[in-house]
Amino acid sequence: MSRPSIVVKISGKLVEDTGSLQGLVGVLRELINEYRVAIVVGGGRLARKYVSFLGSLQAPKSLMDIAGIEASRFYARVLALALGSTAPVPRSYEEFLTQLATGVNPIVAGGFQPGQSTTAVAALIAEAMRAERLVIATVVDGVFDRDPAKHPDAKLFPRLSITEALRVIESSTEPGRYELLEPYAASILQRSGTRVYIVNGRHPERVLEAARGGEPIGTLLTPD
């Protein structure tokens, strides 16, 4: 009997924090023993630093995207090595599918091509795997009505539809800051029916509970 599949998306900021990374590595090892797991890794501050630098040189946005993807690949490779995997980081959707077919638990960078968000990659992978859940491990507790870093009274939504979440994030006083969801990723999640848990990855136990389908502190997104 085949094991159920899950996808875990990890913010690059969590990879940069080795304390958080150590906790996540332990959780991911547990999950790999229970599920078929694919992991998608963002580029964090490294990506933003060099995207900003190229922007200051007026580089084309597609080249800025490539810099961000390469940063994500480096972080994905670091995580792979921490998990004891020597499998290469897939450089395309087709390479990901090949790894999946050979039984590898793929560790993927947040972007196969320019213009593609990390969440969109995670959504595509969840769809391909028919994943039961997509867990987004980030550095906030979930989706808020306002940026919680600037507004201590911001309200956490424990559950939203994907359409509601997209509306909240787009209408936030700090648009684009959460980097949790964008229209293309939302459309993939809608058509595949994937349930999404958004949790704070600095608390690895929340990632573990969400991946197992529990109810950790965070936000559950459901298809409309």
Short mmCIF file of C-alpha atoms in Angstrom, two decimals:
data_model
loop_
_atom_site.label_atom_id
_atom_site.label_comp_id
_atom_site.label_asym_id
_atom_site.label_seq_id
_atom_site.Cartn_x
_atom_site.Cartn_y
_atom_site.Cartn_z
CA MET A 1 0.00 0.00 0.00
CA SER A 2 1.47 3.37 -1.02
CA ARG A 3 2.00 6.05 1.58
CA PRO A 4 -0.05 9.27 1.43
CA SER A 5 1.70 12.33 0.02
CA ILE A 6 2.29 15.75 1.55
CA VAL A 7 4.20 18.85 0.47
CA VAL A 8 6.07 21.15 2.85
CA LYS A 9 7.06 24.65 1.71
CA ILE A 10 9.80 26.20 3.85
CA SER A 11 10.62 29.90 3.91
CA GLY A 12 14.23 30.70 3.09
CA LYS A 13 14.30 32.78 6.27
CA LEU A 14 13.93 29.55 8.25
CA VAL A 15 16.89 27.99 6.43
CA GLU A 16 18.97 31.07 7.29
CA ASP A 17 18.18 30.55 10.99
CA THR A 18 20.16 27.41 11.82
CA GLY A 19 18.28 26.96 15.10
CA SER A 20 14.95 26.82 13.28
CA LEU A 21 16.52 24.71 10.54
CA GLN A 22 17.73 22.11 13.02
CA GLY A 23 14.25 21.73 14.44
CA LEU A 24 12.71 21.45 10.99
CA VAL A 25 15.22 18.81 9.91
CA GLY A 26 14.09 16.64 12.82
CA VAL A 27 10.44 17.11 11.87
CA LEU A 28 11.08 16.38 8.20
CA ARG A 29 12.88 13.16 9.07
CA GLU A 30 9.83 12.03 11.02
CA LEU A 31 7.50 12.91 8.17
CA ILE A 32 9.63 11.12 5.57
CA ASN A 33 9.16 7.93 7.62
CA GLU A 34 5.37 8.36 7.51
CA TYR A 35 4.60 10.01 4.15
CA ARG A 36 5.76 10.54 0.62
CA VAL A 37 7.20 14.05 1.08
CA ALA A 38 8.23 16.81 -1.32
CA ILE A 39 9.88 19.91 0.11
CA VAL A 40 9.94 23.33 -1.56
CA VAL A 41 12.43 25.93 -0.30
CA GLY A 42 12.38 29.71 -0.72
CA GLY A 43 15.34 32.03 -1.25
CA GLY A 44 14.98 34.20 1.84
CA ARG A 45 17.10 37.28 2.42
CA LEU A 46 19.82 36.05 0.08
CA ALA A 47 17.41 36.13 -2.84
CA ARG A 48 16.07 39.54 -1.88
CA LYS A 49 19.55 40.99 -1.47
CA TYR A 50 20.69 40.11 -4.97
CA VAL A 51 17.35 40.76 -6.61
CA SER A 52 17.57 44.25 -5.13
CA PHE A 53 21.18 44.62 -6.28
CA LEU A 54 20.33 43.65 -9.85
CA GLY A 55 17.37 46.01 -9.72
CA SER A 56 19.73 48.85 -8.81
CA LEU A 57 21.61 48.05 -12.02
CA GLN A 58 18.32 48.15 -13.95
CA ALA A 59 18.65 44.50 -14.92
CA PRO A 60 15.63 42.92 -16.63
CA LYS A 61 13.15 41.52 -14.13
CA SER A 62 13.54 38.05 -15.63
CA LEU A 63 17.24 38.10 -14.66
CA MET A 64 16.30 39.29 -11.19
CA ASP A 65 13.96 36.30 -10.94
CA ILE A 66 16.78 33.97 -11.97
CA ALA A 67 18.97 35.32 -9.16
CA GLY A 68 16.17 34.56 -6.71
CA ILE A 69 15.76 31.04 -8.08
CA GLU A 70 19.48 30.34 -7.76
CA ALA A 71 19.42 31.50 -4.13
CA SER A 72 16.51 29.12 -3.53
CA ARG A 73 18.48 26.28 -5.12
CA PHE A 74 21.38 26.90 -2.76
CA TYR A 75 19.07 26.76 0.26
CA ALA A 76 17.36 23.66 -1.10
CA ARG A 77 20.76 22.01 -1.46
CA VAL A 78 21.70 22.91 2.12
CA LEU A 79 18.48 21.35 3.39
CA ALA A 80 19.02 18.26 1.25
CA LEU A 81 22.50 17.77 2.71
CA ALA A 82 21.14 18.27 6.23
CA LEU A 83 18.67 15.45 5.53
CA GLY A 84 21.43 13.24 4.13
CA SER A 85 20.18 13.41 0.54
CA THR A 86 22.60 13.51 -2.38
CA ALA A 87 19.86 13.79 -5.00
CA PRO A 88 20.26 16.92 -7.15
CA VAL A 89 17.80 19.78 -6.78
CA PRO A 90 15.42 19.52 -9.78
CA ARG A 91 15.87 22.38 -12.22
CA SER A 92 12.54 21.87 -13.99
CA TYR A 93 9.08 20.42 -13.43
CA GLU A 94 10.05 17.50 -15.64
CA GLU A 95 13.13 16.74 -13.50
CA PHE A 96 10.92 16.83 -10.41
CA LEU A 97 8.54 14.30 -11.99
CA THR A 98 11.48 12.03 -12.86
CA GLN A 99 12.70 12.07 -9.26
CA LEU A 100 9.19 11.40 -8.03
CA ALA A 101 8.90 8.36 -10.30
CA THR A 102 12.14 6.90 -8.92
CA GLY A 103 10.97 7.04 -5.32
CA VAL A 104 13.05 10.03 -4.21
CA ASN A 105 11.55 12.56 -1.80
CA PRO A 106 12.29 15.63 -3.94
CA ILE A 107 13.71 18.82 -2.43
CA VAL A 108 12.86 21.63 -4.83
CA ALA A 109 13.86 25.28 -5.15
CA GLY A 110 11.20 27.97 -5.11
CA GLY A 111 11.00 28.57 -8.84
CA PHE A 112 11.38 26.54 -12.01
CA GLN A 113 11.30 29.60 -14.27
CA PRO A 114 11.19 33.40 -14.05
CA GLY A 115 7.91 34.86 -12.87
CA GLN A 116 6.98 31.84 -10.76
CA SER A 117 6.50 32.13 -7.01
CA THR A 118 7.61 29.58 -4.45
CA THR A 119 3.99 29.00 -3.47
CA ALA A 120 3.04 28.36 -7.10
CA VAL A 121 5.77 25.71 -7.36
CA ALA A 122 4.52 24.11 -4.14
CA ALA A 123 0.94 24.14 -5.46
CA LEU A 124 1.98 22.51 -8.75
CA ILE A 125 3.91 19.82 -6.90
CA ALA A 126 1.01 19.16 -4.52
CA GLU A 127 -1.25 18.76 -7.54
CA ALA A 128 1.15 16.35 -9.27
CA MET A 129 1.48 14.22 -6.12
CA ARG A 130 -2.24 14.38 -5.30
CA ALA A 131 -1.01 15.51 -1.92
CA GLU A 132 -3.37 15.35 1.02
CA ARG A 133 -1.98 18.60 2.39
CA LEU A 134 0.37 21.46 1.63
CA VAL A 135 2.05 22.90 4.71
CA ILE A 136 3.55 26.39 4.37
CA ALA A 137 6.16 26.93 7.08
CA THR A 138 6.79 30.65 7.32
CA VAL A 139 7.91 33.18 9.96
CA VAL A 140 4.43 34.36 10.99
CA ASP A 141 1.66 32.41 12.69
CA GLY A 142 -0.68 32.46 9.69
CA VAL A 143 -2.85 34.91 7.75
CA PHE A 144 -3.67 38.12 9.63
CA ASP A 145 -5.91 41.03 8.81
CA ARG A 146 -2.84 43.28 9.09
CA ASP A 147 0.92 42.85 9.29
CA PRO A 148 1.46 41.47 12.83
CA ALA A 149 5.03 42.79 12.92
CA LYS A 150 3.68 46.34 12.76
CA HIS A 151 0.28 45.89 14.37
CA PRO A 152 0.33 43.95 17.68
CA ASP A 153 -3.48 43.81 17.66
CA ALA A 154 -3.61 42.12 14.24
CA LYS A 155 -6.21 39.35 14.06
CA LEU A 156 -5.19 35.82 13.11
CA PHE A 157 -7.67 33.97 10.91
CA PRO A 158 -7.79 30.28 11.96
CA ARG A 159 -9.62 29.25 8.77
CA LEU A 160 -10.32 30.88 5.41
CA SER A 161 -11.31 29.83 1.93
CA ILE A 162 -8.58 30.33 -0.64
CA THR A 163 -10.54 33.18 -2.21
CA GLU A 164 -11.00 34.85 1.18
CA ALA A 165 -7.30 34.48 1.97
CA LEU A 166 -6.29 36.01 -1.35
CA ARG A 167 -8.64 38.93 -0.73
CA VAL A 168 -7.27 39.50 2.79
CA ILE A 169 -3.65 39.38 1.68
CA GLU A 170 -4.23 41.66 -1.31
CA SER A 171 -6.19 44.19 0.78
CA SER A 172 -3.71 44.22 3.67
CA THR A 173 -2.18 47.55 4.63
CA GLU A 174 1.13 45.91 3.71
CA PRO A 175 0.35 44.27 0.35
CA GLY A 176 2.69 41.53 -0.73
CA ARG A 177 4.50 41.37 2.59
CA TYR A 178 3.36 37.94 3.66
CA GLU A 179 4.37 36.27 0.41
CA LEU A 180 1.98 33.46 1.25
CA LEU A 181 -0.36 33.37 -1.71
CA GLU A 182 -0.82 34.97 -5.12
CA PRO A 183 -3.47 34.51 -7.82
CA TYR A 184 -1.70 31.87 -9.93
CA ALA A 185 -0.92 29.68 -6.91
CA ALA A 186 -4.49 30.16 -5.68
CA SER A 187 -5.91 28.98 -9.01
CA ILE A 188 -3.85 25.78 -8.87
CA LEU A 189 -4.91 25.07 -5.31
CA GLN A 190 -8.54 25.65 -6.24
CA ARG A 191 -8.52 23.25 -9.19
CA SER A 192 -6.62 20.54 -7.31
CA GLY A 193 -8.67 20.86 -4.12
CA THR A 194 -5.55 20.99 -1.97
CA ARG A 195 -5.92 21.96 1.69
CA VAL A 196 -3.24 24.35 2.89
CA TYR A 197 -1.91 24.89 6.40
CA ILE A 198 0.06 28.08 7.09
CA VAL A 199 2.09 27.82 10.29
CA ASN A 200 5.09 29.40 11.97
CA GLY A 201 8.10 27.23 11.17
CA ARG A 202 9.99 28.57 14.16
CA HIS A 203 7.75 26.18 16.10
CA PRO A 204 8.56 22.85 14.37
CA GLU A 205 5.89 21.00 16.31
CA ARG A 206 3.27 23.07 14.47
CA VAL A 207 4.67 21.92 11.14
CA LEU A 208 4.52 18.31 12.29
CA GLU A 209 0.95 18.60 13.57
CA ALA A 210 -0.24 20.37 10.40
CA ALA A 211 1.42 17.78 8.16
CA ARG A 212 -0.44 15.07 10.05
CA GLY A 213 -3.74 16.90 9.57
CA GLY A 214 -4.10 18.24 13.10
CA GLU A 215 -5.11 21.70 14.26
CA PRO A 216 -1.99 23.66 15.19
CA ILE A 217 -1.87 27.42 15.73
CA GLY A 218 -2.04 28.80 12.20
CA THR A 219 -4.44 29.27 9.30
CA LEU A 220 -6.12 26.51 7.35
CA LEU A 221 -7.00 27.41 3.75
CA THR A 222 -9.66 25.35 2.02
CA PRO A 223 -10.80 25.36 -1.61
CA ASP A 224 -14.00 27.30 -2.22
#
